[in-house]
Short mmCIF file of C-alpha atoms in Angstrom, two decimals:
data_model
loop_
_atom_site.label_atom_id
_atom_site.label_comp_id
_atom_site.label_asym_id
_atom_site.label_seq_id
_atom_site.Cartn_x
_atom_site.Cartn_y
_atom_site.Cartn_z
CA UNK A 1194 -0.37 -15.38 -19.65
CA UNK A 1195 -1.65 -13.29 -22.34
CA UNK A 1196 0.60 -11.25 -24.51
CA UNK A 1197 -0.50 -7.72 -23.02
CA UNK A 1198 0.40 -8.75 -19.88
CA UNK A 1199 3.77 -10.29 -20.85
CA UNK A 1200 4.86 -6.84 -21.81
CA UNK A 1201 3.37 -4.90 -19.12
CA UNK A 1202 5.79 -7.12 -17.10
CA UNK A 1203 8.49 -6.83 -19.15
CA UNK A 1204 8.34 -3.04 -19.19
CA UNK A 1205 7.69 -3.35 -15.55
CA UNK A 1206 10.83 -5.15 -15.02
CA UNK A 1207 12.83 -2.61 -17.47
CA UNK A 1208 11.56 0.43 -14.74
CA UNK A 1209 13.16 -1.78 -11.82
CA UNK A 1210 16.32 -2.20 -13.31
CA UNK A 1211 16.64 1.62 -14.07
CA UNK A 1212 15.62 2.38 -10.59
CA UNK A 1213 18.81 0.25 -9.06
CA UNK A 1214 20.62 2.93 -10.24
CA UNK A 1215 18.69 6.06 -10.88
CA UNK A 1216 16.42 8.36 -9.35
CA UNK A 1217 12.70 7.33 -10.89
CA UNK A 1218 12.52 11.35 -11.44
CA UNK A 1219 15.51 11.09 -13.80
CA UNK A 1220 14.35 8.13 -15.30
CA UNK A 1221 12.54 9.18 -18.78
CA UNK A 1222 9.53 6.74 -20.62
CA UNK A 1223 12.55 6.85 -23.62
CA UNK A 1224 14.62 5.39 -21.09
CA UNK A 1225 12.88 2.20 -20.20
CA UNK A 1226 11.67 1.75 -23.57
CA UNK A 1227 15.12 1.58 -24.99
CA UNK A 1228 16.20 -0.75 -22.27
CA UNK A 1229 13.52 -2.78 -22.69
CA UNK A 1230 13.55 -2.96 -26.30
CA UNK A 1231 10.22 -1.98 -27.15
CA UNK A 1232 8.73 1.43 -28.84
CA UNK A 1233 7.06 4.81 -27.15
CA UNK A 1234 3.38 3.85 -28.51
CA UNK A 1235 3.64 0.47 -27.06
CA UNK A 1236 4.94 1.90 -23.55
CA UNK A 1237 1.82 4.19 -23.88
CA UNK A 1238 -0.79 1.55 -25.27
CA UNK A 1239 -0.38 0.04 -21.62
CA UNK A 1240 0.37 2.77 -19.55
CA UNK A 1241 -0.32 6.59 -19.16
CA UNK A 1242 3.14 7.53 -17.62
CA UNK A 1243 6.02 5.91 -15.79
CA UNK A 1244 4.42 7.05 -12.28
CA UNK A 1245 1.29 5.20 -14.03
CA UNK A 1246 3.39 2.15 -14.53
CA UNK A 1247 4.96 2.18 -10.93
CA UNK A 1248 1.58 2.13 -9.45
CA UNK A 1249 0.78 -0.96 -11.50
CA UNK A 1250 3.36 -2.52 -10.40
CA UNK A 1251 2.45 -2.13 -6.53
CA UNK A 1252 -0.97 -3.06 -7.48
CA UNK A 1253 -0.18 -6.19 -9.20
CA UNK A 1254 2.92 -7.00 -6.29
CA UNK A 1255 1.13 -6.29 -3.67
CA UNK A 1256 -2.42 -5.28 -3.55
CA UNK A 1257 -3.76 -8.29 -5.54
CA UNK A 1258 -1.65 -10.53 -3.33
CA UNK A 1259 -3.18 -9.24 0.24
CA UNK A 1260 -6.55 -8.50 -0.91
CA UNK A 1261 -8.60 -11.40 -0.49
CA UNK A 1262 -7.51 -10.74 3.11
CA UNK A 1263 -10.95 -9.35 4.81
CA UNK A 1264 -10.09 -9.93 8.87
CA UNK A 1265 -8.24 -8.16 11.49
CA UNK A 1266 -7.37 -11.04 12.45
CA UNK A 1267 -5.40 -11.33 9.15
CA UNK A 1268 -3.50 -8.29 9.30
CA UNK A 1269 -0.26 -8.90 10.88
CA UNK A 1270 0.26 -12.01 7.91
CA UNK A 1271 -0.78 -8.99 5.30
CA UNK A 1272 1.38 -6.65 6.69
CA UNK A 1273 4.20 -8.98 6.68
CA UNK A 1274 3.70 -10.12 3.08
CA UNK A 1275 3.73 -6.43 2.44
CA UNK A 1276 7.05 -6.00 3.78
CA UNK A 1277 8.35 -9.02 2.74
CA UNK A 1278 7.40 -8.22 -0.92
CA UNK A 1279 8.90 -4.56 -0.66
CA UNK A 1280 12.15 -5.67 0.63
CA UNK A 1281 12.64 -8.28 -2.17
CA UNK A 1282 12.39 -5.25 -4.39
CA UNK A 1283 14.22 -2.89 -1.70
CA UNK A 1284 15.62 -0.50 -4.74
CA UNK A 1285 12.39 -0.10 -6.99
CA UNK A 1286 10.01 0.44 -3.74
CA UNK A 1287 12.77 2.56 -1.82
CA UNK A 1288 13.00 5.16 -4.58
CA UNK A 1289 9.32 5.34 -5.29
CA UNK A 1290 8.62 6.44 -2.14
CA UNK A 1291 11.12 9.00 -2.24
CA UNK A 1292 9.44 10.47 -5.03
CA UNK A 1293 7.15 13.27 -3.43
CA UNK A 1294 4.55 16.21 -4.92
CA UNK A 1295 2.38 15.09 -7.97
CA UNK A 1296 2.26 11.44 -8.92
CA UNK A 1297 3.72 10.49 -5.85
CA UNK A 1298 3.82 6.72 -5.14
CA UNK A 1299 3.42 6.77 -1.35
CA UNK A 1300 -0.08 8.77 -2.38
CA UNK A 1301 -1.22 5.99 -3.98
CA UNK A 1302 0.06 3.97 -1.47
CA UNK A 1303 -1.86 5.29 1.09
CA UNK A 1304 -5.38 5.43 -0.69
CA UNK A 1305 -4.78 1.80 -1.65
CA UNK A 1306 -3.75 0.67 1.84
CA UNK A 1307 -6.89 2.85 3.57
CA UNK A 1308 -9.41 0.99 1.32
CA UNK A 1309 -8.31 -2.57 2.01
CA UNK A 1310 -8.62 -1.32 5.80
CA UNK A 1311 -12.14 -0.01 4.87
CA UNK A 1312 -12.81 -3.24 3.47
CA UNK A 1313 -11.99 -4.79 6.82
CA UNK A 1314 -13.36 -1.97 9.13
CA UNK A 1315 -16.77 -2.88 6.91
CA UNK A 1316 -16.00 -7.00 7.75
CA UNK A 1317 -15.70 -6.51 11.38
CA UNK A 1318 -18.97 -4.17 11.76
CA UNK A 1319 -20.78 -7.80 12.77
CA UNK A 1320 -24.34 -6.21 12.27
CA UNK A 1321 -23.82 -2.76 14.14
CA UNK A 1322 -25.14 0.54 11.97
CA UNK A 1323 -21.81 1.96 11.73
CA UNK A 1324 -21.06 5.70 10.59
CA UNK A 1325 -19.48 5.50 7.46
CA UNK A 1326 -17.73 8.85 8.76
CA UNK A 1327 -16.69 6.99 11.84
CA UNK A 1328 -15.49 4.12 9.15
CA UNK A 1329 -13.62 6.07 7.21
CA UNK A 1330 -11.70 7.61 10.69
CA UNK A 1331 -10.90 3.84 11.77
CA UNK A 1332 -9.28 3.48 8.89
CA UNK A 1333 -7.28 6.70 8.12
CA UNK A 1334 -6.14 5.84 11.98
CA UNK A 1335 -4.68 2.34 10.61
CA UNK A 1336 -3.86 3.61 7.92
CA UNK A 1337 -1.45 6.81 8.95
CA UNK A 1338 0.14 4.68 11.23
CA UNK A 1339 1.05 1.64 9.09
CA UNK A 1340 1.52 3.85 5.85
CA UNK A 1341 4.02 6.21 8.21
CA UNK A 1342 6.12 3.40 9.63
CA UNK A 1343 6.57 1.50 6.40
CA UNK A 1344 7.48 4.40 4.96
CA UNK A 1345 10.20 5.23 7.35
CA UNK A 1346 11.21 1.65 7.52
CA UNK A 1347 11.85 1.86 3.61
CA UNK A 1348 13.51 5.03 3.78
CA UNK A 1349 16.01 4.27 6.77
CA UNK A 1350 17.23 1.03 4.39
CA UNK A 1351 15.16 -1.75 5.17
CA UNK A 1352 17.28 -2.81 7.66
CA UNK A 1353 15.24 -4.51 9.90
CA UNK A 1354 13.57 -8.13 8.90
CA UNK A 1355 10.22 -7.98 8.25
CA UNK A 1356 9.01 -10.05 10.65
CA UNK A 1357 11.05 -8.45 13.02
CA UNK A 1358 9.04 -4.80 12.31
CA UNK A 1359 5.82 -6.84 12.40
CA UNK A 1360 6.88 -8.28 15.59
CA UNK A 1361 7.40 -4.68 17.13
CA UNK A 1362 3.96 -3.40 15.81
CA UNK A 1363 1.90 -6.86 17.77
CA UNK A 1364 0.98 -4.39 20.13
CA UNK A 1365 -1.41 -2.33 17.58
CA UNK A 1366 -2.07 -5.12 15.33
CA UNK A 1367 -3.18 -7.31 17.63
CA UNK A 1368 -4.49 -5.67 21.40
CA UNK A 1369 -5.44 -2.32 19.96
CA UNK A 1370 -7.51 -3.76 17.12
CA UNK A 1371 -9.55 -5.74 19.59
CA UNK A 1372 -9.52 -2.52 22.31
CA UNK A 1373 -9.51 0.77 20.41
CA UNK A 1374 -11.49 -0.13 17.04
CA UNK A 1375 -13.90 -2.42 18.89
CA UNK A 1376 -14.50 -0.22 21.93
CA UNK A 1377 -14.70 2.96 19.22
CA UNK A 1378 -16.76 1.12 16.92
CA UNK A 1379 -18.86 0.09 20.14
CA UNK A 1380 -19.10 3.14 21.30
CA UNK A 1381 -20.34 4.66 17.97
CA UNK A 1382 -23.12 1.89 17.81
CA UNK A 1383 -24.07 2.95 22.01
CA UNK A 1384 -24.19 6.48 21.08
CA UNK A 1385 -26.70 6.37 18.35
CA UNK A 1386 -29.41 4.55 20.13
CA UNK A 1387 -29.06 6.20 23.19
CA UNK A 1388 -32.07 8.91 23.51
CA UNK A 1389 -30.68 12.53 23.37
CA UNK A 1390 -30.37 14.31 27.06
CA UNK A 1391 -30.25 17.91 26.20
#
């Protein structure tokens, strides 16, 4: 592990322990630094701000773990490593989504989560001249919904098991991405190379 990375996730870890007991919008850069030990210019060598540094830490928890991930038929084992990731860190990933306006985490959150699904909506096209409008709708679909009920999930405590909310959401995982997605995405292909009527 190289030595910039070593204190990325050592200043990373200094912003978690903060968060256990304070709001991350009362939580100032001085503030981790001192806890973690290390000076301002360092803090800023590696990161632009502390909303920069919580977004790194998402990325590096859970994007790069679920990315490799390409299928539909993948998603309910992402979305479960998702939530199984966020609830080990229940505190740190609890108050960055509280944090709303500029910077805000669940922002990020969202973009991040509707590209992996544009990854996959671009996996599953299987040779048909897909929109990328009609894409990018596919996956702000997914995306809203599965962005809206983690979310929530974090908000209301965490208190269900994760495989217990992925259990619940089978139904659009599973059916819907083989009905609604592949029927829309069908449809979409059907449309364009039918000739025009009017």
């Amino acid at each position: 592990m190289s030595e910039s990375l070593i204190t990325k996730k050592a200043i990373a870890q200094s912003v978690k322990e903060l968060m256990k007991k304070e709001d991350l919008r009362k939580i100032s850069v001085a503030d981790i630094v001192q806890h973690c030990g290390i000076n301002r210019q360092t803090f800023y060598y590696h990161f632009k701000d502390k909303y920069d540094l919580v977004n790194w830490i998402y990325y590096n928890e859970v994007v790069s773990a679920v990315s490799s991930r390409k299928t539909f038929q993948d998603w309910s084992d992402v979305l479960l490593e998702i939530l199984s990731i966020m609830k080990r860190e229940k505190f740190f990933y609890r108050n960055a989504l509280n944090v709303t306006g500029q910077n805000a985490f669940q922002d990020y959150f969202f973009t991040l989560t509707k590209s992996l699904l544009v990854e996959i909506v671009n996996a599953v096209e299987d040779g048909k001249e897909i929109q990328k409008a009609d894409k990018n709708f596919i996956a702000e679909f997914y995306t809203y919904g599965l962005v809206g009920i983690v979310i929530q999930w974090a908000r209301s405590g965490m208190k269900e098991q994760p495989q217990e909310l992925v259990d619940r959401l089978k139904y659009f995982i599973d059916d819907s991405k083989k009905v609604a997605a592949a029927r829309y995405l069908g449809g979409i292909a059907g449309q364009s190379k039918r000739p025009d009527r009017r």
